[in-house]
Amino acid sequence: MTDCLFCKIVSGDVPAKIVRESAGTVAFRDINPQAPTHVLVIPRVHHPTVAELAASDAELLAELVREAHQVAVGEGVAETGYRVVFNTGAQAGQTVFHVHAHVLGGRGLNWPPG
Ligand code: AMP
Ligand code: ZN
């Protein structure tokens, strides 16, 4: 999608601090981090939400989750614990409608989240 911010990060038209790449995904640092580790993992192809991705390409969703774990390993938070968040819809705080997994860690994470 030409007007999608995260499609532009995939294409390189918008710069990002890339952490990891796989055949189907790109992981980059969130511009407004909410924890010492805050990385976004996105599919290279545009899907608006995690539910839509699950319905149309379950293997790509699995790759996204595997990559989220590898980000946590690389950031040194896989053992201490990390959270993977898919905000879905406006009331949940989704502002970019290109599905993205937030990988958060490196501090105690409150439950329930706000
Ligand atoms: P959400 O609110 O769940 O849709 O998450 C969108 C996330 O994208 C937010 O945490 C933003 O801080 C982050 N974000 C927005 N623009 C950029 C950007 N250019 N590079 C990296 N992260 C971004
Ligand atoms: Zn997109």
PDB file of C-alpha atoms and ligand atoms in Angstrom:
ATOM      1  CA  MET A   1       0.000   0.000   0.000  1.00  0.00           C
ATOM      2  CA  THR A   2       1.556   3.277  -1.098  1.00  0.00           C
ATOM      3  CA  ASP A   3       0.217   5.396   1.789  1.00  0.00           C
ATOM      4  CA  CYS A   4       1.115   2.937   4.582  1.00  0.00           C
ATOM      5  CA  LEU A   5       3.933   4.008   6.935  1.00  0.00           C
ATOM      6  CA  PHE A   6       5.104   0.466   7.640  1.00  0.00           C
ATOM      7  CA  CYS A   7       5.043  -0.529   3.944  1.00  0.00           C
ATOM      8  CA  LYS A   8       7.376   2.454   3.454  1.00  0.00           C
ATOM      9  CA  ILE A   9       9.699   1.114   6.167  1.00  0.00           C
ATOM     10  CA  VAL A  10       9.743  -2.263   4.384  1.00  0.00           C
ATOM     11  CA  SER A  11      10.593  -0.567   1.061  1.00  0.00           C
ATOM     12  CA  GLY A  12      13.226   1.669   2.673  1.00  0.00           C
ATOM     13  CA  ASP A  13      11.391   4.899   1.801  1.00  0.00           C
ATOM     14  CA  VAL A  14      11.082   5.691   5.534  1.00  0.00           C
ATOM     15  CA  PRO A  15      14.192   5.035   7.658  1.00  0.00           C
ATOM     16  CA  ALA A  16      14.074   2.746  10.677  1.00  0.00           C
ATOM     17  CA  LYS A  17      16.519   1.117  13.060  1.00  0.00           C
ATOM     18  CA  ILE A  18      16.327  -2.416  11.711  1.00  0.00           C
ATOM     19  CA  VAL A  19      17.001  -5.133  14.301  1.00  0.00           C
ATOM     20  CA  ARG A  20      16.338  -8.327  12.330  1.00  0.00           C
ATOM     21  CA  GLU A  21      15.014  -9.436   8.971  1.00  0.00           C
ATOM     22  CA  SER A  22      13.605 -12.729   7.721  1.00  0.00           C
ATOM     23  CA  ALA A  23      12.167 -13.788   4.386  1.00  0.00           C
ATOM     24  CA  GLY A  24       8.726 -12.551   5.338  1.00  0.00           C
ATOM     25  CA  THR A  25       9.303 -10.048   8.155  1.00  0.00           C
ATOM     26  CA  VAL A  26      11.208  -6.957   9.275  1.00  0.00           C
ATOM     27  CA  ALA A  27      11.871  -5.999  12.921  1.00  0.00           C
ATOM     28  CA  PHE A  28      12.779  -2.437  13.895  1.00  0.00           C
ATOM     29  CA  ARG A  29      12.940  -0.276  17.027  1.00  0.00           C
ATOM     30  CA  ASP A  30       9.804   1.602  18.022  1.00  0.00           C
ATOM     31  CA  ILE A  31      10.318   5.357  17.600  1.00  0.00           C
ATOM     32  CA  ASN A  32       8.664   6.001  20.989  1.00  0.00           C
ATOM     33  CA  PRO A  33       9.850   3.121  23.188  1.00  0.00           C
ATOM     34  CA  GLN A  34       7.731   2.120  26.175  1.00  0.00           C
ATOM     35  CA  ALA A  35      10.336  -0.247  27.674  1.00  0.00           C
ATOM     36  CA  PRO A  36      14.119  -0.775  27.438  1.00  0.00           C
ATOM     37  CA  THR A  37      13.373  -3.269  24.660  1.00  0.00           C
ATOM     38  CA  HIS A  38      10.560  -2.139  22.348  1.00  0.00           C
ATOM     39  CA  VAL A  39      10.787  -3.612  18.874  1.00  0.00           C
ATOM     40  CA  LEU A  40       8.068  -3.919  16.223  1.00  0.00           C
ATOM     41  CA  VAL A  41       7.920  -6.999  14.000  1.00  0.00           C
ATOM     42  CA  ILE A  42       5.924  -6.653  10.786  1.00  0.00           C
ATOM     43  CA  PRO A  43       5.224  -8.787   7.721  1.00  0.00           C
ATOM     44  CA  ARG A  44       6.723  -7.442   4.498  1.00  0.00           C
ATOM     45  CA  VAL A  45       3.321  -7.692   2.842  1.00  0.00           C
ATOM     46  CA  HIS A  46       0.468  -5.495   3.992  1.00  0.00           C
ATOM     47  CA  HIS A  47      -2.175  -7.010   6.274  1.00  0.00           C
ATOM     48  CA  PRO A  48      -4.191  -4.604   8.449  1.00  0.00           C
ATOM     49  CA  THR A  49      -4.676  -6.677  11.608  1.00  0.00           C
ATOM     50  CA  VAL A  50      -3.440  -9.869  13.247  1.00  0.00           C
ATOM     51  CA  ALA A  51      -6.866 -11.465  12.738  1.00  0.00           C
ATOM     52  CA  GLU A  52      -6.773 -10.739   9.017  1.00  0.00           C
ATOM     53  CA  LEU A  53      -3.209 -12.114   8.825  1.00  0.00           C
ATOM     54  CA  ALA A  54      -4.236 -15.274  10.685  1.00  0.00           C
ATOM     55  CA  ALA A  55      -7.159 -15.795   8.316  1.00  0.00           C
ATOM     56  CA  SER A  56      -5.171 -15.245   5.119  1.00  0.00           C
ATOM     57  CA  ASP A  57      -1.626 -16.538   5.878  1.00  0.00           C
ATOM     58  CA  ALA A  58      -1.268 -18.586   9.054  1.00  0.00           C
ATOM     59  CA  GLU A  59       2.332 -19.580   8.249  1.00  0.00           C
ATOM     60  CA  LEU A  60       3.359 -15.930   7.945  1.00  0.00           C
ATOM     61  CA  LEU A  61       1.774 -15.247  11.348  1.00  0.00           C
ATOM     62  CA  ALA A  62       3.800 -18.138  12.769  1.00  0.00           C
ATOM     63  CA  GLU A  63       6.968 -16.655  11.211  1.00  0.00           C
ATOM     64  CA  LEU A  64       6.107 -13.295  12.799  1.00  0.00           C
ATOM     65  CA  VAL A  65       5.839 -14.920  16.236  1.00  0.00           C
ATOM     66  CA  ARG A  66       9.061 -16.909  15.746  1.00  0.00           C
ATOM     67  CA  GLU A  67      10.816 -13.677  14.787  1.00  0.00           C
ATOM     68  CA  ALA A  68       9.379 -11.891  17.838  1.00  0.00           C
ATOM     69  CA  HIS A  69      10.968 -14.585  19.994  1.00  0.00           C
ATOM     70  CA  GLN A  70      14.290 -14.258  18.154  1.00  0.00           C
ATOM     71  CA  VAL A  71      14.198 -10.503  18.787  1.00  0.00           C
ATOM     72  CA  ALA A  72      13.740 -11.245  22.500  1.00  0.00           C
ATOM     73  CA  VAL A  73      16.692 -13.668  22.399  1.00  0.00           C
ATOM     74  CA  GLY A  74      18.851 -11.090  20.635  1.00  0.00           C
ATOM     75  CA  GLU A  75      17.882  -8.368  23.102  1.00  0.00           C
ATOM     76  CA  GLY A  76      18.689 -10.628  26.050  1.00  0.00           C
ATOM     77  CA  VAL A  77      15.149 -10.637  27.469  1.00  0.00           C
ATOM     78  CA  ALA A  78      13.964 -14.120  26.451  1.00  0.00           C
ATOM     79  CA  GLU A  79      14.960 -15.572  29.840  1.00  0.00           C
ATOM     80  CA  THR A  80      13.749 -12.705  32.033  1.00  0.00           C
ATOM     81  CA  GLY A  81      10.461 -12.439  30.133  1.00  0.00           C
ATOM     82  CA  TYR A  82       8.895 -10.341  27.435  1.00  0.00           C
ATOM     83  CA  ARG A  83       5.468  -9.437  26.126  1.00  0.00           C
ATOM     84  CA  VAL A  84       4.149  -9.668  22.563  1.00  0.00           C
ATOM     85  CA  VAL A  85       1.237  -7.283  21.917  1.00  0.00           C
ATOM     86  CA  PHE A  86      -0.996  -6.932  18.874  1.00  0.00           C
ATOM     87  CA  ASN A  87      -3.131  -3.846  19.415  1.00  0.00           C
ATOM     88  CA  THR A  88      -6.255  -4.389  17.315  1.00  0.00           C
ATOM     89  CA  GLY A  89      -8.667  -1.582  16.612  1.00  0.00           C
ATOM     90  CA  ALA A  90      -8.851   2.038  17.676  1.00  0.00           C
ATOM     91  CA  GLN A  91     -10.010   1.485  21.258  1.00  0.00           C
ATOM     92  CA  ALA A  92      -7.063  -0.850  21.855  1.00  0.00           C
ATOM     93  CA  GLY A  93      -4.690   1.847  20.633  1.00  0.00           C
ATOM     94  CA  GLN A  94      -3.937   0.607  17.112  1.00  0.00           C
ATOM     95  CA  THR A  95      -2.745   3.639  15.152  1.00  0.00           C
ATOM     96  CA  VAL A  96      -0.940   1.952  12.243  1.00  0.00           C
ATOM     97  CA  PHE A  97      -3.125  -0.460  10.295  1.00  0.00           C
ATOM     98  CA  HIS A  98      -0.280  -2.678   9.057  1.00  0.00           C
ATOM     99  CA  VAL A  99      -0.157  -5.528  11.552  1.00  0.00           C
ATOM    100  CA  HIS A 100       2.770  -5.305  13.970  1.00  0.00           C
ATOM    101  CA  ALA A 101       3.856  -7.276  17.005  1.00  0.00           C
ATOM    102  CA  HIS A 102       5.178  -5.090  19.804  1.00  0.00           C
ATOM    103  CA  VAL A 103       8.006  -6.954  21.591  1.00  0.00           C
ATOM    104  CA  LEU A 104       8.428  -5.384  25.038  1.00  0.00           C
ATOM    105  CA  GLY A 105      10.886  -6.307  27.770  1.00  0.00           C
ATOM    106  CA  GLY A 106      13.779  -5.290  29.948  1.00  0.00           C
ATOM    107  CA  ARG A 107      11.673  -4.125  32.901  1.00  0.00           C
ATOM    108  CA  GLY A 108       8.819  -5.471  35.003  1.00  0.00           C
ATOM    109  CA  LEU A 109       5.640  -5.269  32.931  1.00  0.00           C
ATOM    110  CA  ASN A 110       2.396  -4.550  34.750  1.00  0.00           C
ATOM    111  CA  TRP A 111      -0.600  -6.834  34.405  1.00  0.00           C
ATOM    112  CA  PRO A 112      -3.258  -5.996  33.455  1.00  0.00           C
ATOM    113  CA  PRO A 113      -1.863  -3.426  31.017  1.00  0.00           C
ATOM    114  CA  GLY A 114      -3.444   0.003  30.886  1.00  0.00           C
TER     115      GLY A 114
HETATM  116  P1  AMP B   1       0.048   0.904  17.536  1.00  0.00           P
HETATM  117  O1  AMP B   1      -0.336   2.113  18.343  1.00  0.00           O
HETATM  118  O2  AMP B   1      -0.155  -0.422  18.234  1.00  0.00           O
HETATM  119  O3  AMP B   1      -0.590   0.928  16.149  1.00  0.00           O
HETATM  120  O4  AMP B   1       1.620   0.977  17.346  1.00  0.00           O
HETATM  121  C1  AMP B   1       2.226   1.816  16.431  1.00  0.00           C
HETATM  122  C2  AMP B   1       3.623   2.008  16.937  1.00  0.00           C
HETATM  123  O5  AMP B   1       4.403   2.498  15.858  1.00  0.00           O
HETATM  124  C3  AMP B   1       3.740   3.029  18.066  1.00  0.00           C
HETATM  125  O6  AMP B   1       4.295   2.396  19.214  1.00  0.00           O
HETATM  126  C4  AMP B   1       4.642   4.113  17.497  1.00  0.00           C
HETATM  127  O7  AMP B   1       5.532   4.649  18.446  1.00  0.00           O
HETATM  128  C5  AMP B   1       5.370   3.359  16.397  1.00  0.00           C
HETATM  129  N1  AMP B   1       5.839   4.174  15.296  1.00  0.00           N
HETATM  130  C6  AMP B   1       5.176   5.147  14.632  1.00  0.00           C
HETATM  131  N2  AMP B   1       5.937   5.655  13.640  1.00  0.00           N
HETATM  132  C7  AMP B   1       7.113   4.984  13.677  1.00  0.00           C
HETATM  133  C8  AMP B   1       8.320   5.033  12.908  1.00  0.00           C
HETATM  134  N3  AMP B   1       8.477   5.892  11.879  1.00  0.00           N
HETATM  135  N4  AMP B   1       9.330   4.193  13.236  1.00  0.00           N
HETATM  136  C9  AMP B   1       9.199   3.333  14.268  1.00  0.00           C
HETATM  137  N5  AMP B   1       8.082   3.212  15.016  1.00  0.00           N
HETATM  138  C10 AMP B   1       7.062   4.021  14.734  1.00  0.00           C
HETATM  139 ZN    ZN B   2       1.431  -1.561   4.997  1.00  0.00          ZN
END
